[in-house]
PDB file of C-alpha atoms in Angstrom:
ATOM      1  CA  MET A1186    -208.940  49.506  53.342  1.00  0.00           C
ATOM      2  CA  THR A1187    -212.673  49.511  53.052  1.00  0.00           C
ATOM      3  CA  ARG A1188    -214.823  47.958  50.388  1.00  0.00           C
ATOM      4  CA  PHE A1189    -215.360  50.321  47.513  1.00  0.00           C
ATOM      5  CA  LYS A1190    -219.103  50.849  47.317  1.00  0.00           C
ATOM      6  CA  ASN A1191    -218.851  54.268  45.746  1.00  0.00           C
ATOM      7  CA  HIS A1192    -215.858  55.110  43.571  1.00  0.00           C
ATOM      8  CA  ARG A1193    -216.036  58.887  44.074  1.00  0.00           C
ATOM      9  CA  SER A1194    -216.525  58.841  47.846  1.00  0.00           C
ATOM     10  CA  GLU A1195    -213.592  56.469  48.321  1.00  0.00           C
ATOM     11  CA  GLU A1196    -211.416  58.673  46.092  1.00  0.00           C
ATOM     12  CA  ASN A1197    -212.348  61.712  48.201  1.00  0.00           C
ATOM     13  CA  ARG A1198    -211.619  59.784  51.395  1.00  0.00           C
ATOM     14  CA  PHE A1199    -208.184  58.817  50.038  1.00  0.00           C
ATOM     15  CA  LYS A1200    -207.376  62.448  49.134  1.00  0.00           C
ATOM     16  CA  LYS A1201    -208.388  63.749  52.572  1.00  0.00           C
ATOM     17  CA  TRP A1202    -206.369  61.019  54.270  1.00  0.00           C
ATOM     18  CA  LYS A1203    -203.281  61.824  52.171  1.00  0.00           C
ATOM     19  CA  GLU A1204    -203.610  65.577  52.814  1.00  0.00           C
ATOM     20  CA  ARG A1205    -203.604  64.970  56.582  1.00  0.00           C
ATOM     21  CA  ASP A1206    -200.782  62.458  56.193  1.00  0.00           C
ATOM     22  CA  GLU A1207    -198.602  64.827  54.128  1.00  0.00           C
ATOM     23  CA  LYS A1208    -199.192  67.699  56.555  1.00  0.00           C
ATOM     24  CA  PHE A1209    -198.091  65.479  59.438  1.00  0.00           C
ATOM     25  CA  MET A1210    -194.991  64.284  57.559  1.00  0.00           C
ATOM     26  CA  LYS A1211    -193.978  67.873  56.633  1.00  0.00           C
ATOM     27  CA  GLU A1212    -194.425  69.033  60.231  1.00  0.00           C
ATOM     28  CA  ASN A1213    -192.132  66.234  61.364  1.00  0.00           C
ATOM     29  CA  GLY A1214    -189.328  66.998  58.903  1.00  0.00           C
ATOM     30  CA  LEU A1215    -189.764  64.375  56.170  1.00  0.00           C
ATOM     31  CA  THR A1216    -188.331  65.449  52.813  1.00  0.00           C
ATOM     32  CA  GLU A1217    -190.529  66.026  49.745  1.00  0.00           C
ATOM     33  CA  ASP A1218    -188.884  63.077  47.958  1.00  0.00           C
ATOM     34  CA  LYS A1219    -189.800  60.657  50.745  1.00  0.00           C
ATOM     35  CA  ILE A1220    -193.326  62.076  51.006  1.00  0.00           C
ATOM     36  CA  LYS A1221    -193.760  61.571  47.241  1.00  0.00           C
ATOM     37  CA  LEU A1222    -192.435  58.012  47.507  1.00  0.00           C
ATOM     38  CA  ILE A1223    -194.901  57.214  50.313  1.00  0.00           C
ATOM     39  CA  TYR A1224    -197.753  58.853  48.384  1.00  0.00           C
ATOM     40  CA  ASP A1225    -196.981  56.820  45.256  1.00  0.00           C
ATOM     41  CA  TYR A1226    -196.891  53.590  47.281  1.00  0.00           C
ATOM     42  CA  ASP A1227    -200.185  54.389  49.046  1.00  0.00           C
ATOM     43  CA  ARG A1228    -201.820  55.285  45.709  1.00  0.00           C
ATOM     44  CA  MET A1229    -200.654  51.987  44.204  1.00  0.00           C
ATOM     45  CA  ILE A1230    -202.143  50.021  47.136  1.00  0.00           C
ATOM     46  CA  PHE A1231    -205.359  52.065  47.035  1.00  0.00           C
ATOM     47  CA  ASN A1232    -205.823  51.452  43.290  1.00  0.00           C
ATOM     48  CA  SER A1233    -205.043  47.766  43.699  1.00  0.00           C
ATOM     49  CA  ASP A1234    -207.620  47.401  46.478  1.00  0.00           C
ATOM     50  CA  ARG A1235    -210.199  49.324  44.481  1.00  0.00           C
ATOM     51  CA  ARG A1236    -209.690  47.135  41.399  1.00  0.00           C
ATOM     52  CA  PHE A1237    -209.995  44.028  43.536  1.00  0.00           C
ATOM     53  CA  TYR A1238    -213.231  45.073  45.207  1.00  0.00           C
ATOM     54  CA  GLU A1239    -214.826  46.497  42.068  1.00  0.00           C
ATOM     55  CA  HIS A1240    -214.048  43.544  39.815  1.00  0.00           C
ATOM     56  CA  THR A1241    -213.745  40.402  41.890  1.00  0.00           C
ATOM     57  CA  LEU A1242    -216.493  40.577  44.496  1.00  0.00           C
ATOM     58  CA  GLN A1243    -219.268  38.149  43.750  1.00  0.00           C
ATOM     59  CA  PRO A1244    -222.927  38.630  44.752  1.00  0.00           C
ATOM     60  CA  SER A1245    -222.448  35.934  47.375  1.00  0.00           C
ATOM     61  CA  ASP A1246    -220.043  38.250  49.228  1.00  0.00           C
ATOM     62  CA  ASN A1247    -222.767  39.802  51.368  1.00  0.00           C
ATOM     63  CA  PHE A1248    -224.915  40.999  48.503  1.00  0.00           C
ATOM     64  CA  PHE A1249    -227.195  42.990  50.817  1.00  0.00           C
ATOM     65  CA  GLU A1250    -224.310  45.175  51.932  1.00  0.00           C
ATOM     66  CA  PHE A1251    -224.225  46.625  48.414  1.00  0.00           C
ATOM     67  CA  VAL A1252    -227.929  47.021  47.654  1.00  0.00           C
ATOM     68  CA  CYS A1253    -229.456  48.097  50.965  1.00  0.00           C
ATOM     69  CA  ASP A1254    -229.311  51.392  52.760  1.00  0.00           C
ATOM     70  CA  ASN A1255    -226.977  51.239  55.760  1.00  0.00           C
ATOM     71  CA  SER A1256    -229.141  53.485  57.902  1.00  0.00           C
ATOM     72  CA  THR A1257    -229.342  53.133  61.639  1.00  0.00           C
ATOM     73  CA  THR A1258    -233.033  52.239  61.611  1.00  0.00           C
ATOM     74  CA  GLU A1259    -233.657  48.548  62.054  1.00  0.00           C
ATOM     75  CA  ILE A1260    -235.340  46.779  59.170  1.00  0.00           C
ATOM     76  CA  THR A1261    -238.060  44.599  60.674  1.00  0.00           C
ATOM     77  CA  THR A1262    -240.659  44.263  57.923  1.00  0.00           C
ATOM     78  CA  VAL A1263    -240.694  43.419  54.233  1.00  0.00           C
ATOM     79  CA  GLU A1264    -241.864  46.985  53.546  1.00  0.00           C
ATOM     80  CA  ASP A1265    -238.917  48.447  55.494  1.00  0.00           C
ATOM     81  CA  PHE A1266    -236.611  46.170  53.515  1.00  0.00           C
ATOM     82  CA  MET A1267    -238.068  47.283  50.173  1.00  0.00           C
ATOM     83  CA  ASN A1268    -237.699  50.932  51.196  1.00  0.00           C
ATOM     84  CA  SER A1269    -234.039  50.386  52.145  1.00  0.00           C
ATOM     85  CA  ILE A1270    -233.042  49.034  48.716  1.00  0.00           C
ATOM     86  CA  HIS A1271    -231.182  51.686  46.756  1.00  0.00           C
ATOM     87  CA  SER A1272    -230.897  49.602  43.573  1.00  0.00           C
ATOM     88  CA  ILE A1273    -233.862  50.547  41.391  1.00  0.00           C
ATOM     89  CA  ALA A1274    -233.345  47.475  39.202  1.00  0.00           C
ATOM     90  CA  LEU A1275    -233.476  45.103  42.181  1.00  0.00           C
ATOM     91  CA  ALA A1276    -236.557  46.811  43.628  1.00  0.00           C
ATOM     92  CA  GLN A1277    -238.343  46.534  40.270  1.00  0.00           C
ATOM     93  CA  ALA A1278    -237.359  42.874  39.903  1.00  0.00           C
ATOM     94  CA  LEU A1279    -238.675  42.125  43.399  1.00  0.00           C
ATOM     95  CA  GLU A1280    -241.929  43.936  42.609  1.00  0.00           C
ATOM     96  CA  GLU A1281    -242.370  41.848  39.442  1.00  0.00           C
ATOM     97  CA  PHE A1282    -242.060  38.576  41.316  1.00  0.00           C
ATOM     98  CA  GLY A1283    -244.524  39.482  44.046  1.00  0.00           C
ATOM     99  CA  PHE A1284    -244.723  39.233  47.804  1.00  0.00           C
ATOM    100  CA  GLU A1285    -243.568  35.628  48.109  1.00  0.00           C
ATOM    101  CA  VAL A1286    -240.172  36.366  46.564  1.00  0.00           C
ATOM    102  CA  ARG A1287    -239.850  39.630  48.509  1.00  0.00           C
ATOM    103  CA  LEU A1288    -240.469  37.644  51.690  1.00  0.00           C
ATOM    104  CA  ILE A1289    -237.820  35.067  50.766  1.00  0.00           C
ATOM    105  CA  VAL A1290    -235.243  37.777  50.006  1.00  0.00           C
ATOM    106  CA  PHE A1291    -236.146  39.680  53.195  1.00  0.00           C
ATOM    107  CA  LEU A1292    -235.626  36.548  55.280  1.00  0.00           C
ATOM    108  CA  MET A1293    -232.300  35.930  53.534  1.00  0.00           C
ATOM    109  CA  TYR A1294    -231.349  39.509  54.400  1.00  0.00           C
ATOM    110  CA  ARG A1295    -232.182  38.716  58.021  1.00  0.00           C
ATOM    111  CA  GLY A1296    -229.729  35.795  57.857  1.00  0.00           C
ATOM    112  CA  TYR A1297    -232.043  32.800  57.559  1.00  0.00           C
ATOM    113  CA  THR A1298    -230.962  29.765  55.539  1.00  0.00           C
ATOM    114  CA  GLY A1299    -233.047  28.221  52.757  1.00  0.00           C
ATOM    115  CA  LYS A1300    -234.146  25.446  55.113  1.00  0.00           C
ATOM    116  CA  GLU A1301    -235.231  27.900  57.816  1.00  0.00           C
ATOM    117  CA  ILE A1302    -237.095  30.056  55.271  1.00  0.00           C
ATOM    118  CA  SER A1303    -238.898  26.949  54.073  1.00  0.00           C
ATOM    119  CA  GLU A1304    -239.947  26.082  57.623  1.00  0.00           C
ATOM    120  CA  ILE A1305    -241.096  29.650  58.381  1.00  0.00           C
ATOM    121  CA  THR A1306    -243.056  30.256  55.184  1.00  0.00           C
ATOM    122  CA  GLY A1307    -244.166  26.751  54.267  1.00  0.00           C
ATOM    123  CA  ILE A1308    -242.670  27.273  50.799  1.00  0.00           C
ATOM    124  CA  PRO A1309    -240.790  24.134  49.675  1.00  0.00           C
ATOM    125  CA  ARG A1310    -236.997  24.487  49.638  1.00  0.00           C
ATOM    126  CA  TYR A1311    -236.969  23.540  45.982  1.00  0.00           C
ATOM    127  CA  THR A1312    -239.242  26.476  45.161  1.00  0.00           C
ATOM    128  CA  ILE A1313    -236.999  28.847  47.102  1.00  0.00           C
ATOM    129  CA  SER A1314    -233.885  27.661  45.298  1.00  0.00           C
ATOM    130  CA  ARG A1315    -235.624  27.914  41.896  1.00  0.00           C
ATOM    131  CA  ARG A1316    -237.038  31.429  42.370  1.00  0.00           C
ATOM    132  CA  LEU A1317    -233.828  33.200  43.328  1.00  0.00           C
ATOM    133  CA  PRO A1318    -231.920  32.450  40.087  1.00  0.00           C
ATOM    134  CA  LYS A1319    -234.905  33.819  38.129  1.00  0.00           C
ATOM    135  CA  LEU A1320    -234.815  36.977  40.247  1.00  0.00           C
ATOM    136  CA  ALA A1321    -231.092  37.360  39.593  1.00  0.00           C
ATOM    137  CA  LYS A1322    -231.675  36.991  35.852  1.00  0.00           C
ATOM    138  CA  VAL A1323    -234.361  39.721  35.830  1.00  0.00           C
ATOM    139  CA  TYR A1324    -232.208  41.970  38.047  1.00  0.00           C
ATOM    140  CA  LYS A1325    -229.214  41.666  35.679  1.00  0.00           C
ATOM    141  CA  SER A1326    -231.343  42.389  32.622  1.00  0.00           C
ATOM    142  CA  LYS A1327    -232.604  45.647  34.199  1.00  0.00           C
ATOM    143  CA  LYS A1328    -229.133  46.982  35.063  1.00  0.00           C
TER     144      LYS A1328
END
């Protein structure tokens, strides 16, 4: 199963999948009882997966996958990155902290480690590690 980013879209995807699945099973002679049994099992697994992904994923589990637009255009600048964020609360928190923090978060999005970001920007590693928890605190308060 996929990660559940949007509850409604995943529910719709499940329904379409099951409609195609049931049509196929009916065409191939499966009884209604067996189709219902398979549907109930698939629904149970779907709900279990959804609960897992909605309630147990931590921000460290590729945080940017959840807050950035998954468009095909490559994000190469801090401005592109800010425009790709679909979380209003995160965008506002980044705006409050200024360009330096936006740059740090952009470089993290690009896959750089704290050490590499420090070398690129000249910002001490300690400063980088201290700013991100503050950003997270502001982001959570705006949600």
